[in-house]
Tab-separated table of C-alpha atoms and ligand atoms in Angstrom:
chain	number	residue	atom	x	y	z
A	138	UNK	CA	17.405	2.197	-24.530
A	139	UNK	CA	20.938	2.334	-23.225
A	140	UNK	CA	22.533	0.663	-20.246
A	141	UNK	CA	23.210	2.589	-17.062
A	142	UNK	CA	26.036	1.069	-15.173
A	143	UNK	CA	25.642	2.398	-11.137
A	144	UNK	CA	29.187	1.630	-9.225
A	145	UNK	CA	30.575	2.254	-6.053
A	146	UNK	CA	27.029	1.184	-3.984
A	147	UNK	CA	28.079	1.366	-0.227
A	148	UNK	CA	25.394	-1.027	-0.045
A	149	UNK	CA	22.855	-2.832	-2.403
A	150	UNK	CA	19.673	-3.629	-0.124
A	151	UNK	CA	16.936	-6.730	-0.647
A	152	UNK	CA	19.036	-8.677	-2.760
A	153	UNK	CA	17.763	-12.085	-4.298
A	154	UNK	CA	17.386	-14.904	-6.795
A	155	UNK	CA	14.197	-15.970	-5.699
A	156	UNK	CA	11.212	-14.902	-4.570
A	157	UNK	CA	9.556	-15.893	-1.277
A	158	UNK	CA	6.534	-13.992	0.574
A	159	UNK	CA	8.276	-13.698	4.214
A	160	UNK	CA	6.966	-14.714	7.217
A	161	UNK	CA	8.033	-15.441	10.552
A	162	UNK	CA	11.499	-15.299	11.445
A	163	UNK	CA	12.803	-15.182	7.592
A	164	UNK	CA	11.367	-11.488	7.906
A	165	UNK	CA	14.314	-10.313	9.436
A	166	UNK	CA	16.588	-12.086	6.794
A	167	UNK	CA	17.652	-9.042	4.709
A	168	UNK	CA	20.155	-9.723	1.849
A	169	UNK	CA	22.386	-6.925	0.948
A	170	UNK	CA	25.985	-7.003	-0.964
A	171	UNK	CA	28.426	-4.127	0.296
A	172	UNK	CA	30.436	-2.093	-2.269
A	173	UNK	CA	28.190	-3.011	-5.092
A	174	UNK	CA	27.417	-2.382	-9.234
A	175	UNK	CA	24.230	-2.740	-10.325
A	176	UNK	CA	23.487	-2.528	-14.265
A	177	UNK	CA	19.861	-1.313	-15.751
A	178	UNK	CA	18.711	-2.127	-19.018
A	179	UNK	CA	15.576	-1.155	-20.787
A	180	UNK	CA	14.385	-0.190	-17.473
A	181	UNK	CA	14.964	-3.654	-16.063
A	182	UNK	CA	17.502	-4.719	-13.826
A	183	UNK	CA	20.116	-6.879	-15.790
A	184	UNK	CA	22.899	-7.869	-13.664
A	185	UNK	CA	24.381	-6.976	-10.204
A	186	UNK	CA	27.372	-7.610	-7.578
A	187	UNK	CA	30.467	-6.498	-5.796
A	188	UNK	CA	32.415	-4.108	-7.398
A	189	UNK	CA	35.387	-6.638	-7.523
A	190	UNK	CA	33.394	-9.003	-9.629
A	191	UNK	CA	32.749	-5.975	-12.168
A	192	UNK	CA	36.012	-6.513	-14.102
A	193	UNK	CA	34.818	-10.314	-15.246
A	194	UNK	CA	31.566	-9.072	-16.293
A	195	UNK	CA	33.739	-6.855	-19.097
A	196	UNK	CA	30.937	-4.295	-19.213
A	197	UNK	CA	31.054	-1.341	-22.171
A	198	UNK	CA	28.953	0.702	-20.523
A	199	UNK	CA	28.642	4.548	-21.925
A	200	UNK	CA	26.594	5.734	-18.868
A	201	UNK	CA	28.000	5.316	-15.436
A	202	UNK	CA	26.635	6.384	-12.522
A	203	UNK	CA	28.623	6.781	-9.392
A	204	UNK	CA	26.230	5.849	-6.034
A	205	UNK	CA	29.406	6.508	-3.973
A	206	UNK	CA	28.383	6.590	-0.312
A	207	UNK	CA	25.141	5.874	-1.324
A	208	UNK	CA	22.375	2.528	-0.607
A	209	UNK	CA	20.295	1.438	-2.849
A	210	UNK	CA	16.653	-0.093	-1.933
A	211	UNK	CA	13.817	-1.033	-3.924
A	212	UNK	CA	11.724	1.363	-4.032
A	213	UNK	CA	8.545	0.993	-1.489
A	214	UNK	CA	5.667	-1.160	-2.806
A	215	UNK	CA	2.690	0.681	-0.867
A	216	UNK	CA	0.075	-1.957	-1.176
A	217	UNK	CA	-2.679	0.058	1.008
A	218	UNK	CA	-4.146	3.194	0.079
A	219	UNK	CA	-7.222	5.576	-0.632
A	220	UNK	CA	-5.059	8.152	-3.017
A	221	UNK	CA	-8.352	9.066	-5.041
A	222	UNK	CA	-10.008	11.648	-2.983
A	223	UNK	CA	-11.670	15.514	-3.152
A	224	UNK	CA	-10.671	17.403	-0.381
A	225	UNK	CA	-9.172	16.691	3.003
A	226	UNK	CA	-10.688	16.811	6.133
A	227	UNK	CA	-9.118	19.129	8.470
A	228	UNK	CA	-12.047	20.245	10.355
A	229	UNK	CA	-12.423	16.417	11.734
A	230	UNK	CA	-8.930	16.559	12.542
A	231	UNK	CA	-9.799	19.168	14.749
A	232	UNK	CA	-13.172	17.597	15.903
A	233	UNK	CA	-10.985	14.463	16.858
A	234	UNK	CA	-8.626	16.653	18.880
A	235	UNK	CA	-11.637	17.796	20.691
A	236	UNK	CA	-12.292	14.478	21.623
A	237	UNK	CA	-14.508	13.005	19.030
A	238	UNK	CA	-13.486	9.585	17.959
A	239	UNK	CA	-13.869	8.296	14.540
A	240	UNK	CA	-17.209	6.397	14.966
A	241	UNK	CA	-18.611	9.273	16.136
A	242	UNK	CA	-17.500	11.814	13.712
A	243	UNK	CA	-18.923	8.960	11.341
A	244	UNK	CA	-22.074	8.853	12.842
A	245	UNK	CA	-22.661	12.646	12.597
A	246	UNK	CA	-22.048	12.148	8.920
A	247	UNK	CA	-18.733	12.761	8.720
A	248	UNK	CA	-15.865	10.498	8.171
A	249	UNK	CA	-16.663	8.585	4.785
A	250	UNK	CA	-19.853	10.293	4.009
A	251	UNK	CA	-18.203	13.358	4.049
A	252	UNK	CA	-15.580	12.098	1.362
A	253	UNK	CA	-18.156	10.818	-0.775
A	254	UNK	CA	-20.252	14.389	-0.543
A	255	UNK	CA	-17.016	15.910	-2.036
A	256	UNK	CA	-16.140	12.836	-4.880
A	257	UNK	CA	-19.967	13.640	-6.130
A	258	UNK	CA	-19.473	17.742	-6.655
A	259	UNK	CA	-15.987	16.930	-8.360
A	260	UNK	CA	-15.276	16.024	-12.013
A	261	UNK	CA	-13.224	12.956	-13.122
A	262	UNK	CA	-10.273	15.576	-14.754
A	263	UNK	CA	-10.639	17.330	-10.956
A	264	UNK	CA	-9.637	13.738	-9.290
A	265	UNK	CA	-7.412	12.747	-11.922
A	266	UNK	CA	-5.156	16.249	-11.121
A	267	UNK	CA	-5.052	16.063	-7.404
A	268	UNK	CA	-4.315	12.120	-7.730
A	269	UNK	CA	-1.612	12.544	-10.185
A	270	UNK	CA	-0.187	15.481	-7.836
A	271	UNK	CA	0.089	12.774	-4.730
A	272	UNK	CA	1.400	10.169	-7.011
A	273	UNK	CA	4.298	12.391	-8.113
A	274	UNK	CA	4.578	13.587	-4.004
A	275	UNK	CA	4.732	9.813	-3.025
A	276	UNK	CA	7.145	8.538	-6.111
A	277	UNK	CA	9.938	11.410	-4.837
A	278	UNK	CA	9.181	9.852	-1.609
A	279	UNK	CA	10.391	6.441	-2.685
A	280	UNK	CA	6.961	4.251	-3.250
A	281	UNK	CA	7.001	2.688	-6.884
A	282	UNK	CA	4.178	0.843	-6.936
A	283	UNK	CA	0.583	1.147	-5.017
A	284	UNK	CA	-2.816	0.131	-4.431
A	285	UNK	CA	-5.548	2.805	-4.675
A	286	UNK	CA	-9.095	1.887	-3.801
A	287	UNK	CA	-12.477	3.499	-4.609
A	288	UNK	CA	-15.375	3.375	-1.787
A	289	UNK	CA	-15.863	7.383	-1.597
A	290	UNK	CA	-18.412	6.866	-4.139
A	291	UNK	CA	-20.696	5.023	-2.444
A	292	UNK	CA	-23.710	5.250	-6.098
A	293	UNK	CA	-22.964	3.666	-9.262
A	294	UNK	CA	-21.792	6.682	-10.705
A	295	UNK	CA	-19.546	7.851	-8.126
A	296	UNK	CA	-17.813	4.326	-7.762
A	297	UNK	CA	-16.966	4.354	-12.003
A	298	UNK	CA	-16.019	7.764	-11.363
A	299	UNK	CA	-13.455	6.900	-8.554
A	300	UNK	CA	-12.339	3.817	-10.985
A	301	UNK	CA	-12.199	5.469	-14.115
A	302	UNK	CA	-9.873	7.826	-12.321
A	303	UNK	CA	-7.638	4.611	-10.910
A	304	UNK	CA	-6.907	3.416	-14.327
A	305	UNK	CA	-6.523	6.761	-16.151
A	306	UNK	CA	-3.279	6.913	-13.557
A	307	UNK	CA	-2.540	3.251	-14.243
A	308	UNK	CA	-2.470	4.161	-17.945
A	309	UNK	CA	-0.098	7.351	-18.026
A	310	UNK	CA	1.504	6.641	-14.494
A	311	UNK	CA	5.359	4.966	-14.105
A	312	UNK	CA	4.309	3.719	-11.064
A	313	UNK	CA	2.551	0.059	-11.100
A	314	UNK	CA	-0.581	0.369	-10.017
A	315	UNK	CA	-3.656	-1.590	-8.771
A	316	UNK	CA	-7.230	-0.870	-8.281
A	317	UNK	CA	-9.471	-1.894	-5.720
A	318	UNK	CA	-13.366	-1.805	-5.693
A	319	UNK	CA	-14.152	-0.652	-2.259
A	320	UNK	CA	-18.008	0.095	-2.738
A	321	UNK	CA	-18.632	-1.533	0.363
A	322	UNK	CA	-16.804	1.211	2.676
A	323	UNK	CA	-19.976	2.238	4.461
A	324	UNK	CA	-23.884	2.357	3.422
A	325	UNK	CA	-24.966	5.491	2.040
A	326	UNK	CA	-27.306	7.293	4.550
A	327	UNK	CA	-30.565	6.542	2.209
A	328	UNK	CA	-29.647	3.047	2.187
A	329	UNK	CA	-29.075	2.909	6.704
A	330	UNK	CA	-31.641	0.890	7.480
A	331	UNK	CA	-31.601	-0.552	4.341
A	332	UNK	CA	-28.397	-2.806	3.958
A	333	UNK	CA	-29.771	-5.843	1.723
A	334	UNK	CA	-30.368	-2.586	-1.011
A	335	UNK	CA	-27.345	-1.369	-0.605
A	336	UNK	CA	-25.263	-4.955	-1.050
A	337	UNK	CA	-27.688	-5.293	-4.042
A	338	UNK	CA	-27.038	-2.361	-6.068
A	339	UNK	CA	-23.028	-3.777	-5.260
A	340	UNK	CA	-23.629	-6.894	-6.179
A	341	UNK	CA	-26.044	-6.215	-9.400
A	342	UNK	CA	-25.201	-2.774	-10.494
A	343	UNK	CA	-21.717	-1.946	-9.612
A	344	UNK	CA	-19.594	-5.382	-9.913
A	345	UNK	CA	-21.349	-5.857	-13.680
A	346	UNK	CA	-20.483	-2.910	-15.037
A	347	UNK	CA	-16.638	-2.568	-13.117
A	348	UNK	CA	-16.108	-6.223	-14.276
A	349	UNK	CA	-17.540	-4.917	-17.937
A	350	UNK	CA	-15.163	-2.221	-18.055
A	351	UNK	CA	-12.173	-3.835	-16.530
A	352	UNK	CA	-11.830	-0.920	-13.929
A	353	UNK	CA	-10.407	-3.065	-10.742
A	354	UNK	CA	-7.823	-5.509	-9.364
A	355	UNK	CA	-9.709	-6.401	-6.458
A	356	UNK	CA	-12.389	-6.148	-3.920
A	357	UNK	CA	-12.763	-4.899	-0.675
A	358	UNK	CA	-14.713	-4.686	2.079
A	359	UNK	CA	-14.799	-2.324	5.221
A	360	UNK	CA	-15.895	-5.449	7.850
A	361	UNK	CA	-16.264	-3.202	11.035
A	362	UNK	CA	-18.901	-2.871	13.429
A	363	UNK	CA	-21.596	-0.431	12.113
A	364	UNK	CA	-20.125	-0.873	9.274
A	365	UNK	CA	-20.066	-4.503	7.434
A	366	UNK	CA	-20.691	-7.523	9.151
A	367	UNK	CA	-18.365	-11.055	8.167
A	368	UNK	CA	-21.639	-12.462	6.811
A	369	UNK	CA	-22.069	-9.218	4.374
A	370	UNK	CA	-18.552	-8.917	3.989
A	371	UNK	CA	-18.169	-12.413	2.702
A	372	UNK	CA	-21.794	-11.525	0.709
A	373	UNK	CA	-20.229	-9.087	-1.328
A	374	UNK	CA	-16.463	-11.274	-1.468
A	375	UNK	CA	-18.087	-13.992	-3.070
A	376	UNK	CA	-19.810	-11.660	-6.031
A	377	UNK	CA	-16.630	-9.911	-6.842
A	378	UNK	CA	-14.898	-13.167	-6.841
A	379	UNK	CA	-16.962	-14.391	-9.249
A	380	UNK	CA	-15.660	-11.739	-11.888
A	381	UNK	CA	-12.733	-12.336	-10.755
A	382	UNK	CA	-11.329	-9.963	-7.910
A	383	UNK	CA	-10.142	-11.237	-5.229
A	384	UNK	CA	-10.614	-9.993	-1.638
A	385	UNK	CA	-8.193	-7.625	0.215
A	386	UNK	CA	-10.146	-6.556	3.232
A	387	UNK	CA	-10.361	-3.761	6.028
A	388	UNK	CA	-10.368	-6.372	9.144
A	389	UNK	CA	-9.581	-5.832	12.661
A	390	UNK	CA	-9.338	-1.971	12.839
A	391	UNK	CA	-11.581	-0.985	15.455
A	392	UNK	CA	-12.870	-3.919	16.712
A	393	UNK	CA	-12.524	-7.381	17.028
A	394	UNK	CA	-14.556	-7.543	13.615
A	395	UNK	CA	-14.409	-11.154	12.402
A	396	UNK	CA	-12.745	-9.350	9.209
A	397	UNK	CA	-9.571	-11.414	9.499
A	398	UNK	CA	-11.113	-14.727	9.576
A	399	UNK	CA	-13.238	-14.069	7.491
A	400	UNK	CA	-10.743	-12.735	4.990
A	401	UNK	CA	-8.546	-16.143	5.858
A	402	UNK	CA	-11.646	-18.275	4.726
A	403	UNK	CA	-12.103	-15.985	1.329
A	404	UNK	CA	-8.307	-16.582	0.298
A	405	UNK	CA	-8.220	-13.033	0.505
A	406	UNK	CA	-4.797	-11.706	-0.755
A	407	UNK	CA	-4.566	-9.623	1.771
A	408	UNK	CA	-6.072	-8.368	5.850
A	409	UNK	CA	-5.527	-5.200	6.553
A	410	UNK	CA	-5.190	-2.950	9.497
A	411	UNK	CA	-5.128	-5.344	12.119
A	412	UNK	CA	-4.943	-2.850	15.133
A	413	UNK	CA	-7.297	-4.887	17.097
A	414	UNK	CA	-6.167	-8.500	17.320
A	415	UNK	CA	-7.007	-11.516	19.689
A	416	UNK	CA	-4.841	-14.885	19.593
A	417	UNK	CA	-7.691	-16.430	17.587
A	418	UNK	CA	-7.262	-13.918	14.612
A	419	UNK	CA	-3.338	-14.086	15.087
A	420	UNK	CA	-3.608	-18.151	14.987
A	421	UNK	CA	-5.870	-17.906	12.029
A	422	UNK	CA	-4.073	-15.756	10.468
A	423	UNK	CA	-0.555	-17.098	10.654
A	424	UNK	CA	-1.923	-20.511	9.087
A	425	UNK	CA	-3.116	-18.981	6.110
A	426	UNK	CA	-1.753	-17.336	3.184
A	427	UNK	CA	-3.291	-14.346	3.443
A	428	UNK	CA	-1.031	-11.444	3.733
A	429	UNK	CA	-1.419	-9.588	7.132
A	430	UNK	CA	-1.033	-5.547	6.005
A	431	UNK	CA	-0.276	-3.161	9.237
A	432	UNK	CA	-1.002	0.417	8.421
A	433	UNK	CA	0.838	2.162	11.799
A	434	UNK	CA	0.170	5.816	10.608
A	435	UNK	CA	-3.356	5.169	10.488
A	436	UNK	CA	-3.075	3.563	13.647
A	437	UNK	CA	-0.932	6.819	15.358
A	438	UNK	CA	-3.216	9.350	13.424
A	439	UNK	CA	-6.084	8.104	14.780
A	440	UNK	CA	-4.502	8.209	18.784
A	441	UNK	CA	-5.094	3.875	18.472
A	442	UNK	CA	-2.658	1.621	19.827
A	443	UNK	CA	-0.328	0.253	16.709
A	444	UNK	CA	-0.685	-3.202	15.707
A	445	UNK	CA	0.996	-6.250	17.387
A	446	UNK	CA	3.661	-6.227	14.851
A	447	UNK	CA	5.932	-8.895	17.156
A	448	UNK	CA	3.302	-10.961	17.988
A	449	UNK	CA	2.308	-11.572	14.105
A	450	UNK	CA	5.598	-12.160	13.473
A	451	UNK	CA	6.368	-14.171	16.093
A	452	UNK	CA	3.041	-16.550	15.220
A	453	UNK	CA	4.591	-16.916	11.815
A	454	UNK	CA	1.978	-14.295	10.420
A	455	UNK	CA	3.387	-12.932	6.415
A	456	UNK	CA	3.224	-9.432	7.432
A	457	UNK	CA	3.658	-6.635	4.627
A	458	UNK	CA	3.557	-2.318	5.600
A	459	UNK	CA	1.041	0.101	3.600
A	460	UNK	CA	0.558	3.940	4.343
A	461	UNK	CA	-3.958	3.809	4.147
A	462	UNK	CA	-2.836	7.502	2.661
A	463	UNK	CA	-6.473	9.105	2.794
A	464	UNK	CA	-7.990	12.041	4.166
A	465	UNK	CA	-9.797	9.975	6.939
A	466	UNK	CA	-7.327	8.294	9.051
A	467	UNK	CA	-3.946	8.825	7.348
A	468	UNK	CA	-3.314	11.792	5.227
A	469	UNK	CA	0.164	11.072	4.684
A	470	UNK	CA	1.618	8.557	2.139
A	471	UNK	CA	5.160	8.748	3.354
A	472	UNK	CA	6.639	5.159	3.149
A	473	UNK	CA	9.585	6.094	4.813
A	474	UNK	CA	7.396	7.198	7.812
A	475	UNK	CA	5.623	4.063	8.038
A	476	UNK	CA	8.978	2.400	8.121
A	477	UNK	CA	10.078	4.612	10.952
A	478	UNK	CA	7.071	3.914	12.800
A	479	UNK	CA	6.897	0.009	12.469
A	480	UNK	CA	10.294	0.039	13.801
A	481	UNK	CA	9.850	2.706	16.830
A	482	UNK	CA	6.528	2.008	18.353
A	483	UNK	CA	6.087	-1.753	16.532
A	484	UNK	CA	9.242	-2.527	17.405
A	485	UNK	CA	10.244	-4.310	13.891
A	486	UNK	CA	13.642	-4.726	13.064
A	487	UNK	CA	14.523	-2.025	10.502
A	488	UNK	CA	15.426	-5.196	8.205
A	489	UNK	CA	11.790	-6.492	8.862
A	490	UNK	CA	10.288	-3.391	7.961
A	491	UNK	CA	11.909	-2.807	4.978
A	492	UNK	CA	11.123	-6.367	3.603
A	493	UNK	CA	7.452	-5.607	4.753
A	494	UNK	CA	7.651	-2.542	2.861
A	495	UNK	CA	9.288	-4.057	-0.032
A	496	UNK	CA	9.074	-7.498	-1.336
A	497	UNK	CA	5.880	-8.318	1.164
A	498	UNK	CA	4.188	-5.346	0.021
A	499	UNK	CA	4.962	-6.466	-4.023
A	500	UNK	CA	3.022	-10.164	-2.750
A	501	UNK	CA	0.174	-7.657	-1.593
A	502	UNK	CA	-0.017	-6.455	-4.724
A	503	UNK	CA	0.709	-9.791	-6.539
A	504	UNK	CA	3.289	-7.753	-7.995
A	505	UNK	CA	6.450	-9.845	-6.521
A	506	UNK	CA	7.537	-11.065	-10.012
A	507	UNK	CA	8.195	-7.618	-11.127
A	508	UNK	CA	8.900	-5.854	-8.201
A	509	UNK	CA	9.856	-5.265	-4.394
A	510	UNK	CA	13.337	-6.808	-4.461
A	511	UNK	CA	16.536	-6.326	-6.555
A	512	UNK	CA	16.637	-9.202	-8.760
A	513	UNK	CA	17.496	-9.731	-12.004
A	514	UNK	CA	14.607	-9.307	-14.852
A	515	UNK	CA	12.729	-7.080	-12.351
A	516	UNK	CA	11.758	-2.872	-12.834
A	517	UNK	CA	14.797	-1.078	-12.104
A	518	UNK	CA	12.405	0.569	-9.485
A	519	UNK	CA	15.095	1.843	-7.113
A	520	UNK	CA	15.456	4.444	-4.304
A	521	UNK	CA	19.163	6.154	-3.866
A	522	UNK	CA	19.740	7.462	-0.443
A	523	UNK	CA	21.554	10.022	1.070
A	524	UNK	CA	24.868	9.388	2.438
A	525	UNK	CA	23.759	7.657	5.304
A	526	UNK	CA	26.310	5.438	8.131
A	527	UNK	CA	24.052	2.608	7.990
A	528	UNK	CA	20.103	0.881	6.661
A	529	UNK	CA	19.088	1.515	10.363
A	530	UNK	CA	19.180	5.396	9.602
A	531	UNK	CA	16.452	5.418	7.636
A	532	UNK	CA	13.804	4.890	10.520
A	533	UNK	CA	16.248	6.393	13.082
A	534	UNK	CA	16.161	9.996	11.354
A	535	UNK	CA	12.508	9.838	11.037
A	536	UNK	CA	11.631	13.079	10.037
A	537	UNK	CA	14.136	13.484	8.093
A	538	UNK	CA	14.259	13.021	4.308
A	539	UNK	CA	17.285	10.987	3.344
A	540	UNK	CA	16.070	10.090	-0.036
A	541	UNK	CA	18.351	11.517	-2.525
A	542	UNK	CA	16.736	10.169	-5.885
A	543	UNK	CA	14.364	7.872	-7.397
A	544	UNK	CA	13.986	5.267	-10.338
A	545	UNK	CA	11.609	4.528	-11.620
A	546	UNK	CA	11.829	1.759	-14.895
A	547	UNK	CA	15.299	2.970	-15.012
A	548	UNK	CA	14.171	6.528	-15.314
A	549	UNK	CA	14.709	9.323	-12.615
A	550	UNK	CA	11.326	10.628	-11.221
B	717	NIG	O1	-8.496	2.577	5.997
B	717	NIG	N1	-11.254	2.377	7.814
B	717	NIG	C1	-11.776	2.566	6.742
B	717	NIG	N2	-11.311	3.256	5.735
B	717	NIG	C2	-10.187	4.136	5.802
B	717	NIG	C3	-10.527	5.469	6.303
B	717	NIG	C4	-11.477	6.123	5.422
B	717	NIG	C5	-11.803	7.517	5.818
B	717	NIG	O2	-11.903	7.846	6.995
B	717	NIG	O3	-11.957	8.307	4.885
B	717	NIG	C6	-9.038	3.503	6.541
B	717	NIG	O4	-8.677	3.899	7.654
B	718	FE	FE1	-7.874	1.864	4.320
């Protein structure tokens, strides 16, 4: 393919030579070059610097493209999300403003069980449309690679279903994607008072014939009171590690679950939520390395109060930023608002949030040698703003779309 030389980049954003999952105070550290060229290849990002340095370089480039005014950001790595899904849930939304809370709308059968009613009347080529139509709403929004996990299934067929889906849009998709098994999301209501049948038909029905098929990434677990305990969240860890997957759990969301110490024990990549925290989970947590994944819009959708961002940080805790986009808790996969949101009511530095969003969220993915950062050899996966005065903008305008285009692989989405 040809070359694409991009001059005149007011600023080139996320900048590096190496990679390093960020933690603590090197969270804030945000490399950027001012009045920059960057040049694509193949799709791959092949060189990069001041504009003064391009004249040494003695590049015969045919295609130039002039990002005049313009930053330039890795595009977000979204490493947190339920994309697969039927219908949304509006009627809940209302129930909640009523005054219901989400366990008990759950408990009345809504909540997950409703989702799953829904992913059992629809076809695959059904889930596969509206999936593909929220990928292509989220890649204009900026996010290049995600997560998507099953776990509206909830029976052997509707799990494959929900996975079969996941790779046919990690097959024909630009974005990278990954695919988590999230069968353990909540017990299906035959199986309430039965939970050992449920974890069995997990463990010896669904993880044999996922692992057979090669239809996930990872495994996760909703660990949650009423939901799954640490001892049957680490149950069902343990069998999906041994084909492989490794854990990226639901911990700390509405409770003080155990999720995130037991996640720390697992070597899970990744604990996620994190809305309810104690110093013993922070402590924990900030010793490990497991990635600590804050989801605020779930948090603000749901009227909780939004993560402890500072004092994660300020433990030393590797902190990365998903969107939980699902019909449940966060029907909106808007990086850019998550970003926003970290940085108003989380109080992150808009440099912190956009490294949590970016290279942090790549780790969550174990997609950081490919992705999150603008190095050379990695997918020219890139997001072109507006003219915009400075990086802070982007969460300071936050309903406002400064996005002007996106890369993806070196192609415009
Ligand atoms: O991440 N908390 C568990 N799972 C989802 C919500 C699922 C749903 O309500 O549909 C979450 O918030
Ligand atoms: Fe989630």
């Amino acid at each position: 393919m040809a070359a694409a030389l991009v001059t005149n980049i007011k600023q080139l954003v996320n900048t590096r030579t190496e990679n390093e999952l960020l933690r603590g105070e090197a969270l804030a550290n945000l490399p950027v070059i001012n009045n920059a060229f960057l040049l694509i290849e193949d799709g791959i990002i092949a060189d990069y610097g001041t504009m003064a340095e391009i004249e040494n370089r003695k590049l015969k480039i045919e295609n130039t493209i002039n990002a005049a005014g313009q930053f330039i950001l890795p595009a977000w790595c979204d490493s947190h999300t339920h994309l697969v899904f039927a219908a949304s849930r509006e009627e809940e939304f209302i129930d909640k403003i009523k005054g219901l809370s989400y366990a008990e709308i759950a408990a009345k059968g809504g909540g997950i069980l409703n989702s799953a009613k829904k992913i059992e009347a629809a076809s695959e080529d059904e889930l596969f449309n509206l999936a593909w139509k929220r990928l292509e709403e989220v890649s204009k929004l900026g996010t290049g690679a995600i997560e998507i996990k099953s776990g509206y299934g909830l029976t052997v067929e509707g799990e494959l279903k929900m996975l079969r889906v996941i790779k046919k849009l990690k097959e024909r998709s630009k974005l990278s994607i990954k695919a988590t098994f999230l069968g353990a999301h909540t017990y299906p209501l035959e199986y309430k008072e039965n939970h050992t049948g449920y974890i069995d038909l997990i463990i010896n029905e669904m993880l044999p014939q996922i692992a057979a098929e090669k239809l996930a990434d990872y495994i996760d677990v909703f660990c949650e009171t009423g939901f799954f305990s640490p001892e049957e969240t680490e149950t069902i860890c343990k069998a999906g590690m041994r084909y492989g997957l490794k854990p990226k759990i639901h911990a700390n969301q509405l409770h003080l679950s155990g999720g995130t110490q037991t996640g720390v024990k697992l070597g899970a990549v990744s604990v996620d939520h994190l809305e309810t925290m104690d110093e013993d989970a922070i402590g924990i947590l900030a010793h490990s390395n497991t990635i600590g994944t804050l989801l605020p819009t779930a948090a603000f959708f749901l009227r909780m109060p939004f993560q402890p961002a500072r004092k994660l940080i300020d433990a030393g805790c590797a902190l990365a930023l998903a969107s939980d986009y699902n019909p449940g808790s966060s029907p909106s996969g808007n990086m850019n608002l998550v970003v926003a949101m970290s940085c108003i009511q989380m109080k992150m530095l808009p440099e912190e949030a956009i490294n949590a969003a970016t290279i942090n969220g790549a780790y969550a993915m174990e997609l950081e040698k490919e992705l999150g950062s603008i190095m050379v050899g990695k997918k020219a996966n890139l997001i072109f703003t507006k003219a915009i005065p400075s990086l802070a903008a982007i969460p300071y305008y936050f309903g406002t779309n400064l996005i002007d285009k996106v890369m993806l692989s070196g192609e415009w989405v």
